Every structure is written in structure tokens, then in C-alpha cells.
CSV table of C-alpha atoms in Angstrom, one decimal:
chain,number,residue,atom,x,y,z
A,290,MET,CA,47.1,-86.3,1.9
A,291,ALA,CA,44.3,-88.5,0.3
A,292,PRO,CA,42.7,-91.4,2.3
A,293,LEU,CA,44.1,-94.6,0.7
A,294,GLY,CA,42.5,-95.3,-2.5
A,295,ASP,CA,40.4,-91.9,-2.8
A,296,ASN,CA,39.8,-90.3,-5.9
A,297,VAL,CA,40.4,-86.8,-4.9
A,298,VAL,CA,40.3,-83.7,-7.9
A,299,VAL,CA,42.3,-81.3,-7.3
A,300,THR,CA,40.9,-77.7,-8.5
A,301,LYS,CA,43.2,-75.2,-9.4
A,302,ILE,CA,42.2,-73.3,-6.1
A,303,LYS,CA,43.9,-75.8,-4.1
A,304,LEU,CA,46.9,-76.1,-6.3
A,305,GLU,CA,49.0,-73.2,-4.7
A,306,LYS,CA,48.1,-74.7,-1.2
A,307,MET,CA,49.1,-78.2,-1.9
A,308,LEU,CA,51.8,-77.9,-4.6
A,309,SER,CA,55.2,-79.4,-3.3
A,310,MET,CA,58.2,-81.2,-3.9
A,311,LYS,CA,57.8,-84.6,-1.8
A,312,GLY,CA,58.8,-83.8,1.8
A,313,GLY,CA,60.3,-86.1,4.4
A,314,LYS,CA,63.5,-88.5,3.8
A,315,GLY,CA,62.2,-91.1,2.0
A,316,GLU,CA,63.5,-93.0,-0.9
A,317,ALA,CA,61.4,-90.4,-3.0
A,318,SER,CA,61.6,-87.6,-1.6
A,319,TYR,CA,63.2,-84.3,-3.0
A,320,VAL,CA,65.9,-84.7,-0.2
A,321,ASN,CA,67.3,-87.9,-2.2
A,322,ASN,CA,66.2,-86.7,-5.4
A,323,SER,CA,67.9,-83.5,-6.1
A,324,GLN,CA,71.5,-84.4,-6.7
A,325,ALA,CA,70.7,-83.5,-10.3
A,326,GLN,CA,69.6,-80.0,-9.5
A,327,ALA,CA,72.9,-79.6,-7.3
A,328,GLN,CA,75.0,-80.3,-10.0
A,329,HIS,CA,73.2,-78.2,-12.3
A,330,ALA,CA,73.3,-75.2,-9.9
A,331,ARG,CA,77.0,-76.0,-9.2
A,332,SER,CA,78.1,-75.8,-12.9
A,333,MET,CA,76.0,-71.9,-13.2
A,334,LEU,CA,78.4,-70.7,-10.1
A,335,HIS,CA,80.5,-68.3,-12.0
A,336,LEU,CA,77.4,-67.4,-13.8
A,337,LEU,CA,75.7,-66.4,-10.4
A,338,LYS,CA,79.0,-64.8,-9.2
A,339,GLU,CA,78.9,-62.5,-12.3
A,340,THR,CA,75.4,-61.3,-11.1
A,341,LEU,CA,76.7,-60.8,-7.7
A,342,ASP,CA,79.6,-58.5,-9.1
A,343,LEU,CA,76.6,-56.4,-10.4
A,344,VAL,CA,75.0,-55.8,-6.8
A,345,GLN,CA,75.5,-52.6,-5.4
A,346,LEU,CA,76.8,-52.5,-1.9
A,347,ASN,CA,75.7,-50.3,0.4
A,348,SER,CA,76.7,-49.2,4.0
A,349,PRO,CA,77.3,-52.3,6.2
A,350,GLU,CA,75.1,-50.6,9.1
A,351,ILE,CA,72.2,-51.7,6.5
A,352,PRO,CA,71.5,-55.6,6.5
A,353,PHE,CA,72.2,-57.2,3.1
A,354,VAL,CA,69.1,-59.1,2.4
A,355,VAL,CA,69.0,-62.4,-0.1
A,356,ALA,CA,65.8,-64.5,-0.9
A,357,ASP,CA,66.0,-67.9,-2.5
A,358,LEU,CA,62.3,-68.2,-4.3
A,359,GLY,CA,61.3,-72.3,-4.4
A,360,CYS,CA,64.0,-73.1,-2.1
A,361,SER,CA,62.1,-76.9,-1.5
A,362,CYS,CA,63.4,-78.4,1.2
A,363,GLY,CA,66.7,-80.0,0.7
A,364,SER,CA,70.5,-79.0,1.5
A,365,ASN,CA,70.7,-77.3,-2.3
A,366,THR,CA,69.3,-74.2,-1.4
A,367,ILE,CA,71.7,-73.7,1.9
A,368,TYR,CA,74.7,-74.3,-0.1
A,369,MET,CA,73.6,-71.7,-2.7
A,370,ILE,CA,72.8,-68.9,-0.1
A,371,ASP,CA,76.2,-69.9,1.7
A,372,VAL,CA,78.1,-69.3,-1.8
A,373,ILE,CA,75.8,-65.7,-2.3
A,374,ILE,CA,76.7,-64.5,1.3
A,375,LYS,CA,80.6,-65.8,1.0
A,376,HIS,CA,80.7,-63.6,-2.4
A,377,ILE,CA,79.3,-60.6,-1.3
A,378,THR,CA,81.3,-60.7,1.9
A,379,LYS,CA,84.4,-61.0,-0.2
A,380,ARG,CA,83.4,-57.9,-2.2
A,381,TYR,CA,82.7,-55.7,1.0
A,382,GLU,CA,86.1,-56.8,2.4
A,383,ALA,CA,87.6,-56.0,-0.9
A,384,THR,CA,86.4,-52.5,-0.3
A,385,ASP,CA,87.0,-49.3,2.8
A,386,TYR,CA,84.6,-50.7,4.7
A,387,GLU,CA,85.9,-52.0,8.1
A,388,GLN,CA,83.5,-55.0,8.0
A,389,PRO,CA,80.7,-56.4,6.1
A,390,PRO,CA,76.8,-56.0,7.1
A,391,GLU,CA,74.8,-58.6,9.0
A,392,PHE,CA,73.2,-60.8,6.6
A,393,SER,CA,69.4,-62.1,6.5
A,394,ALA,CA,68.5,-64.9,4.2
A,395,PHE,CA,64.5,-65.7,3.4
A,396,PHE,CA,63.7,-69.5,2.3
A,397,SER,CA,60.5,-69.1,0.3
A,398,ASP,CA,58.0,-71.4,-1.1
A,399,LEU,CA,54.4,-72.7,-1.1
A,400,PRO,CA,52.7,-72.9,2.2
A,401,SER,CA,53.0,-76.9,1.6
A,402,ASN,CA,56.7,-77.2,1.3
A,403,ASP,CA,58.4,-79.2,4.0
A,404,PHE,CA,60.0,-76.3,5.6
A,405,ASN,CA,60.4,-78.7,8.8
A,406,THR,CA,63.1,-80.9,7.1
A,407,LEU,CA,64.7,-77.7,5.5
A,408,PHE,CA,64.9,-76.1,9.0
A,409,GLN,CA,66.6,-79.4,10.5
A,410,LEU,CA,69.4,-79.3,7.9
A,411,LEU,CA,70.3,-75.7,8.5
A,412,PRO,CA,73.2,-74.8,11.0
A,413,PRO,CA,72.7,-73.0,13.8
A,414,TYR,CA,73.7,-69.5,13.7
A,415,GLY,CA,77.2,-68.5,14.8
A,416,GLY,CA,76.5,-65.6,17.0
A,417,GLY,CA,80.1,-64.5,17.4
A,418,SER,CA,81.5,-62.1,15.0
A,419,MET,CA,81.1,-62.4,10.9
A,420,GLU,CA,84.5,-63.7,10.3
A,421,GLU,CA,84.3,-66.5,12.7
A,422,CYS,CA,80.7,-67.5,11.2
A,423,LEU,CA,82.5,-67.4,7.6
A,424,ALA,CA,85.5,-69.5,9.0
A,425,SER,CA,83.3,-72.2,10.7
A,426,ASP,CA,81.6,-74.8,8.5
A,427,SER,CA,79.4,-75.8,11.7
A,428,HIS,CA,77.6,-72.4,11.6
A,429,ARG,CA,75.9,-70.0,9.4
A,430,SER,CA,76.7,-66.6,9.3
A,431,TYR,CA,72.8,-65.1,8.6
A,432,PHE,CA,69.8,-64.8,9.9
A,433,ALA,CA,67.2,-67.3,8.5
A,434,ALA,CA,63.5,-66.9,8.1
A,435,GLY,CA,60.9,-69.0,6.0
A,436,VAL,CA,58.3,-66.9,4.0
A,437,PRO,CA,55.4,-69.1,2.6
A,438,GLY,CA,53.6,-67.8,-0.3
A,439,SER,CA,53.5,-68.0,-4.4
A,440,PHE,CA,56.3,-65.9,-5.8
A,441,TYR,CA,53.8,-65.0,-8.4
A,442,ARG,CA,52.8,-62.4,-5.9
A,443,ARG,CA,54.6,-59.8,-3.4
A,444,LEU,CA,56.0,-61.6,-0.7
A,445,PHE,CA,58.5,-58.8,0.8
A,446,PRO,CA,58.1,-55.3,1.8
A,447,ALA,CA,58.9,-52.7,-1.2
A,448,LYS,CA,62.9,-52.2,-1.9
A,449,SER,CA,63.9,-54.7,1.0
A,450,VAL,CA,66.0,-57.4,-1.1
A,451,ASP,CA,69.2,-56.9,-2.4
A,452,VAL,CA,69.7,-60.3,-4.3
A,453,PHE,CA,66.8,-62.8,-5.5
A,454,TYR,CA,67.8,-66.1,-6.6
A,455,SER,CA,65.6,-68.8,-7.8
A,456,ALA,CA,66.7,-72.3,-9.7
A,457,PHE,CA,64.2,-74.7,-11.0
A,458,SER,CA,61.5,-73.5,-10.1
A,459,LEU,CA,59.9,-70.6,-12.6
A,460,HIS,CA,59.0,-73.5,-15.2
A,461,TRP,CA,56.0,-74.5,-12.6
A,462,LEU,CA,52.8,-72.5,-13.6
A,463,SER,CA,50.3,-71.2,-11.1
A,464,GLN,CA,47.8,-73.4,-12.2
A,465,VAL,CA,46.9,-75.5,-15.4
A,466,PRO,CA,44.9,-73.5,-17.8
A,467,ASP,CA,41.3,-73.8,-17.4
A,468,ILE,CA,40.6,-74.3,-21.2
A,469,VAL,CA,43.0,-77.3,-20.9
A,470,LEU,CA,40.7,-79.2,-18.5
A,471,ASP,CA,37.4,-77.6,-20.4
A,472,LYS,CA,36.2,-80.7,-22.4
A,473,ARG,CA,34.1,-78.2,-24.6
A,474,SER,CA,37.5,-76.3,-25.4
A,475,THR,CA,40.1,-77.0,-28.5
A,476,ALA,CA,42.7,-76.9,-25.8
A,477,TYR,CA,41.2,-79.6,-23.9
A,478,ASN,CA,44.2,-81.9,-23.7
A,479,LYS,CA,42.3,-85.1,-23.9
A,480,GLY,CA,44.4,-88.6,-23.5
A,481,ARG,CA,47.2,-86.4,-21.9
A,482,ILE,CA,48.6,-85.7,-18.8
A,483,PHE,CA,51.3,-82.9,-19.9
A,484,ILE,CA,51.8,-80.6,-23.0
A,485,HIS,CA,54.4,-83.1,-24.7
A,486,GLY,CA,53.0,-83.7,-27.6
A,487,ALA,CA,49.7,-82.1,-27.3
A,488,ASN,CA,47.8,-79.8,-29.9
A,489,GLU,CA,48.6,-76.0,-31.0
A,490,SER,CA,45.3,-74.6,-28.6
A,491,THR,CA,46.8,-76.4,-25.6
A,492,ALA,CA,50.5,-75.6,-26.1
A,493,THR,CA,49.1,-71.6,-26.7
A,494,ALA,CA,47.2,-72.3,-23.4
A,495,TYR,CA,50.0,-73.4,-21.7
A,496,LYS,CA,52.5,-70.7,-23.3
A,497,LYS,CA,50.2,-67.9,-22.1
A,498,GLN,CA,49.9,-69.4,-18.7
A,499,PHE,CA,53.8,-69.4,-18.4
A,500,GLN,CA,53.8,-65.7,-19.7
A,501,GLY,CA,51.4,-64.3,-17.7
A,502,ASP,CA,52.8,-66.0,-14.4
A,503,LEU,CA,56.3,-64.4,-15.2
A,504,ALA,CA,54.9,-61.4,-15.9
A,505,GLY,CA,53.2,-61.7,-12.0
A,506,PHE,CA,56.9,-62.7,-10.8
A,507,LEU,CA,58.7,-59.8,-12.6
A,508,ARG,CA,56.1,-57.1,-11.4
A,509,SER,CA,56.4,-58.4,-7.8
A,510,ARG,CA,60.3,-58.5,-7.4
A,511,SER,CA,60.5,-55.0,-9.2
A,512,LYS,CA,58.9,-53.7,-6.1
A,513,GLU,CA,60.4,-55.6,-3.5
A,514,MET,CA,64.2,-55.2,-5.1
A,515,LYS,CA,66.4,-52.4,-3.6
A,516,ARG,CA,68.1,-50.1,-6.1
A,517,GLY,CA,71.1,-51.4,-7.5
A,518,GLY,CA,69.6,-55.5,-6.9
A,519,SER,CA,70.0,-57.9,-9.1
A,520,MET,CA,68.1,-61.5,-9.9
A,521,PHE,CA,69.8,-64.7,-10.9
A,522,LEU,CA,67.1,-67.2,-12.1
A,523,VAL,CA,67.4,-70.6,-13.6
A,524,CYS,CA,64.4,-73.0,-15.1
A,525,LEU,CA,64.0,-75.4,-17.6
A,526,GLY,CA,64.1,-74.5,-20.9
A,527,ARG,CA,64.1,-75.8,-24.4
A,528,THR,CA,65.5,-75.4,-27.3
A,529,SER,CA,62.7,-76.2,-30.2
A,530,LEU,CA,60.5,-73.1,-31.1
A,531,ASP,CA,57.7,-76.0,-31.2
A,532,PRO,CA,56.0,-75.7,-27.4
A,533,THR,CA,54.7,-79.2,-27.7
A,534,ASP,CA,58.4,-80.3,-27.8
A,535,GLN,CA,59.3,-79.6,-24.0
A,536,GLY,CA,62.6,-81.6,-24.8
A,537,GLY,CA,63.9,-83.4,-21.5
A,538,ALA,CA,60.8,-82.4,-19.2
A,539,GLY,CA,58.3,-84.0,-22.1
A,540,LEU,CA,61.0,-87.4,-21.9
A,541,LEU,CA,60.0,-86.9,-18.1
A,542,PHE,CA,56.4,-86.6,-17.9
A,543,GLY,CA,55.4,-87.6,-21.5
A,544,THR,CA,56.7,-90.6,-22.0
A,545,HIS,CA,56.9,-93.7,-19.1
A,546,PHE,CA,54.9,-91.2,-16.8
A,547,GLN,CA,52.2,-90.8,-19.3
A,548,ASP,CA,52.0,-94.4,-20.7
A,549,ALA,CA,51.6,-95.5,-16.7
A,550,TRP,CA,48.6,-93.6,-16.5
A,551,ASP,CA,47.3,-95.3,-20.0
A,552,ASP,CA,48.0,-98.6,-18.3
A,553,LEU,CA,45.8,-97.6,-15.1
A,554,VAL,CA,43.0,-96.6,-17.5
A,555,GLN,CA,43.3,-99.6,-19.3
A,556,GLU,CA,43.5,-101.8,-16.7
A,557,GLY,CA,40.2,-100.6,-15.3
A,558,LEU,CA,41.7,-98.8,-12.2
A,559,ILE,CA,40.5,-95.3,-12.9
A,560,THR,CA,38.7,-93.8,-15.8
A,561,SER,CA,40.0,-92.2,-18.7
A,562,GLU,CA,38.0,-89.0,-17.6
A,563,LYS,CA,40.1,-89.0,-14.6
A,564,ARG,CA,43.5,-89.3,-16.0
A,565,ASP,CA,42.5,-86.4,-18.5
A,566,ASN,CA,41.5,-84.4,-15.4
A,567,PHE,CA,45.1,-84.5,-14.2
A,568,ASN,CA,47.7,-82.3,-16.0
A,569,ILE,CA,51.3,-81.5,-14.7
A,570,PRO,CA,51.4,-77.7,-14.5
A,571,VAL,CA,55.1,-77.4,-15.8
A,572,TYR,CA,56.1,-75.1,-19.1
A,573,ALA,CA,59.9,-75.3,-20.2
A,574,PRO,CA,60.1,-72.2,-22.5
A,575,SER,CA,62.1,-71.2,-25.1
A,576,LEU,CA,65.1,-68.3,-25.0
A,577,HIS,CA,62.2,-66.1,-27.0
A,578,ASP,CA,59.3,-67.0,-24.4
A,579,PHE,CA,61.3,-65.6,-21.7
A,580,LYS,CA,62.9,-62.7,-23.3
A,581,GLU,CA,59.6,-61.2,-24.7
A,582,VAL,CA,58.2,-61.5,-21.4
A,583,VAL,CA,61.2,-59.3,-19.3
A,584,GLU,CA,61.1,-56.8,-22.4
A,585,ALA,CA,57.4,-56.2,-22.5
A,586,ASP,CA,57.4,-55.6,-18.4
A,587,GLY,CA,60.7,-53.4,-18.6
A,588,SER,CA,61.3,-53.4,-14.9
A,589,PHE,CA,64.5,-55.3,-15.9
A,590,ILE,CA,67.7,-55.0,-17.6
A,591,ILE,CA,69.0,-58.1,-19.1
A,592,ASN,CA,72.4,-58.7,-18.4
A,593,LYS,CA,72.7,-62.4,-19.4
A,594,LEU,CA,70.0,-64.4,-20.9
A,595,ASP,CA,71.0,-67.8,-22.4
A,596,VAL,CA,69.9,-71.6,-23.1
A,597,PHE,CA,72.6,-74.1,-21.3
A,598,ARG,CA,72.7,-77.8,-21.3
A,599,GLY,CA,72.2,-78.8,-18.1
A,600,GLY,CA,72.5,-82.7,-18.2
A,601,SER,CA,70.5,-85.5,-17.2
A,602,PRO,CA,68.1,-85.5,-14.1
A,603,LEU,CA,69.0,-89.4,-13.3
A,604,VAL,CA,71.7,-89.9,-11.1
A,605,VAL,CA,72.5,-93.3,-11.0
A,606,ASN,CA,75.7,-95.9,-9.3
A,607,GLN,CA,75.4,-98.3,-11.5
A,608,PRO,CA,74.7,-96.9,-14.9
A,609,ASP,CA,74.4,-100.5,-16.5
A,610,ASP,CA,71.7,-101.7,-14.1
A,611,ALA,CA,68.6,-101.2,-15.7
A,612,ALA,CA,66.4,-101.6,-12.4
A,613,GLU,CA,68.3,-99.0,-10.9
A,614,ILE,CA,68.0,-96.6,-13.8
A,615,GLY,CA,63.7,-97.1,-13.9
A,616,ARG,CA,63.7,-96.8,-10.2
A,617,ALA,CA,65.9,-93.7,-10.3
A,618,LEU,CA,63.2,-92.1,-13.2
A,619,ALA,CA,60.5,-93.2,-11.4
A,620,ASN,CA,61.9,-91.8,-8.2
A,621,SER,CA,62.9,-88.5,-9.8
A,622,CYS,CA,59.1,-88.2,-11.1
A,623,ARG,CA,57.5,-88.8,-8.0
A,624,SER,CA,59.4,-86.1,-6.0
A,625,VAL,CA,58.7,-83.6,-8.0
A,626,SER,CA,54.9,-84.6,-8.7
A,627,GLY,CA,53.7,-87.3,-6.2
A,628,VAL,CA,52.2,-84.7,-4.0
A,629,LEU,CA,49.9,-83.9,-6.9
A,630,VAL,CA,49.6,-87.3,-8.0
A,631,ASP,CA,48.6,-88.8,-4.5
A,632,ALA,CA,45.7,-86.3,-3.9
A,633,HIS,CA,44.1,-86.9,-7.6
A,634,ILE,CA,44.1,-90.9,-7.3
A,635,GLY,CA,45.2,-91.6,-3.6
A,636,ASP,CA,48.0,-93.1,-1.9
A,637,ARG,CA,47.4,-97.0,-3.2
A,638,LEU,CA,46.9,-96.3,-6.9
A,639,SER,CA,50.0,-93.5,-6.7
A,640,GLU,CA,52.2,-96.5,-5.7
A,641,GLU,CA,50.9,-98.7,-8.5
A,642,LEU,CA,51.7,-95.7,-10.9
A,643,PHE,CA,55.2,-95.1,-10.2
A,644,ASN,CA,55.9,-98.9,-10.1
A,645,ARG,CA,54.8,-99.0,-13.7
A,646,VAL,CA,56.8,-95.8,-14.5
A,647,ALA,CA,59.7,-98.0,-13.0
A,648,HIS,CA,59.0,-100.7,-14.9
A,649,ARG,CA,58.7,-99.4,-18.1
A,650,ALA,CA,61.7,-96.8,-17.7
A,651,SER,CA,64.1,-99.9,-17.3
A,652,SER,CA,63.3,-101.7,-20.4
A,653,GLN,CA,64.7,-98.7,-22.0
A,654,ALA,CA,67.4,-97.7,-19.6
A,655,LYS,CA,70.2,-97.2,-21.9
A,656,GLU,CA,68.3,-94.7,-24.2
A,657,LEU,CA,67.0,-92.9,-21.2
A,658,LEU,CA,70.6,-92.5,-20.2
A,659,GLU,CA,71.4,-91.1,-23.5
A,660,GLN,CA,68.4,-89.4,-24.4
A,661,LEU,CA,67.5,-87.9,-21.0
A,662,GLN,CA,69.2,-84.2,-21.1
A,663,PHE,CA,67.6,-80.9,-19.6
A,664,PHE,CA,68.4,-77.5,-21.0
A,665,HIS,CA,67.7,-74.7,-18.5
A,666,ILE,CA,67.0,-70.7,-19.2
A,667,VAL,CA,69.5,-68.8,-17.2
A,668,ALA,CA,68.7,-65.2,-16.8
A,669,SER,CA,70.8,-62.4,-14.8
A,670,LEU,CA,68.6,-59.3,-14.4
A,671,SER,CA,69.1,-55.7,-12.8
A,672,LEU,CA,66.7,-53.4,-12.0
A,673,ALA,CA,66.1,-51.0,-15.2
């Protein structure tokens, strides 16, 4: 964490080591601002189960391995791992096997992820029979481990994982493209902190970065997955063919958040150069962007690939309370980007920034609830 008021430049080398959802259990933490992600993930359970039905079942003597890539630190990942293991267990029970295998679950995210908070949420391992574990809500039926590292590279031994699950993570890039921060480049994103509304050269740089990252992700998983394994992926997507129109992500990062940065510049609290050196490393792909990479890689068969309407990222108790909606937008934004903002401009200015986000958002609360909608790319893939 940056000292109070310091201006710390986050280079691409540091990004992987520091990027994380906001840890802890405070008001702006990911734990307390991931209800929308939970709702969106649960709305896709039928698609996840269709993917799980394609997974080849091996002898129960061989442990069944599940990995959540980009698990973050909330209870959502624990819920989804439970869903996956219970579904696979039912499949085993429907066969001639006398009992299901032992299960291992790997929770993976970048090294700066708040694994401590995640592991505190994990129920203890049951230790008894598999049937007893599955029947108990207070125990888990799998062995758990954390795996720190970037999923754009190898994380697991070859042919060791049966199911990969990743939700709301693949839109995060491994880095902001170098040329986006280069004043000499036509892709220099002057005056902006996100791709939304940027010029064509900036958009092309972001798209190339996303596609290169996704290709690295697929290469790594193709080596790590067992023969007969499958993968279920969900990330932010867009319906527009224009990459500068980032849809819901654009409204989240490119409107009130952008304006709040401009406020700090106009008030002399930061320089325009300081603002321009900060860019959110997120890219919401189109269906074509995603499909192009999967087909070019050739390691996976596409079982399903589509864009789904996910709904609003804002979960509020009182839709008529403009102040609550403003705080919800600021907290949603802060829970996923706050660590980067803190490191770039320091804790004090970060607090100022997100206060301005909340104030600006509350002035257009009704429009936000109506217009802020996410779309998601949902991909079900099996080894070719």
C-alpha cells in the first residue's frame, strides 16, 4: 500500500504482483461488493452443469481435480466449487462405481490476492466418508489449496486438472499495453483512464493485448488439462463491434470514474500526466474477438460460446435512494480497482477520488440503474 498521499507509479512489471480485488471485509471490499457477480454466476448454473456433463469420469481411485482461476477472496468461489463437486458426485453415483473419488480444489489468483480472507471462509474438511461430507453444510468434501500466479502462464503440472472454472476474470489484462502509455504513440490514451471512448489506435492496442493474453491462457490450460476434461469461462463482454464502446464496463470506468479523475486534475490535486499514466487494464471482448483466438489456438473444441445479458453490477436495498446508488457505484468501482488507484495516487487522494465518484453517480442515480447493464461472454470448451 502506498504511504498516505504519495504518488507511486505502477509499472507493468509491478502490475502482476499487486493487482487484486480489494481485500478484507470493509465497506469497499470485494467480499461486500460481489453480490452481483454471485447473482450473475448463479443464473448460468445450467450452462455450467451442461459443461460438467461432458467431462470424462475416470476411476474413483484417481482424485478428481477442480481449479478456479481468478478466485478472488469472497464466498462466490466456494459456492461454485461446491456446485461443481456435488454435480460430479451425482454423475459418479449414477454409474457402476461404488463410490466417488476424492476431490481436490485449487483456488488460484495473483499473489496479492487476499487468500487469508478466502481461507477463513472455507468450512473445515469433513474427514469422514464422502457421503457424510456431502450431507453436511458445515463441512467441505474436498481438499483445498491456494495457487498464486498469473493464469496467463502455467500454474499446474501437465494433465493434472479435470475441470477449469473461471468467472469475471479474463477481461483483466496482464498489463496495460505499453504504447497506450507512450506519449510518442498514436495509441497514447491522453486524457483518459480507460479504453471506452478512446481512439482507434488505443482500441487496437487493447484488443491485441487481450487476444495475446487469451492465447497464452489457452496454451497453458491445454497442457494442464486431463484428457477428457472441460473448461467453463465467463468474462465481461460487449455486443458492439466497436471496441471503444465497452458497454457496461464503459459506464463503470469511463463515465463518473473518468470525471472524478478529471476533477482531481482541474483542482490541481494531481497533474494531467499523472492521470494519463493510469489506465484500467480491462478489455470487454466481443464474441468475434473471443472466438477468433480459440479457433486460431486450436487446442479446444467450442461446446458453447455466446453473449448473455448479466444485469446490473449495482445491488441496492433502496432503488429510490440516490445516495445509496452513488455509494454502490463507488464501492463497486473501488472493490475491483481500488488497489491500483491507491498505489498510483496514494490513500488520501484515492479517498477523495471515490468520494467524487459517489457524488457524481448519485446525481444521475436513476439513469445509472436503468443503463448500467453488463453482458458476459460465456464459453464452454473441451480439449480437441
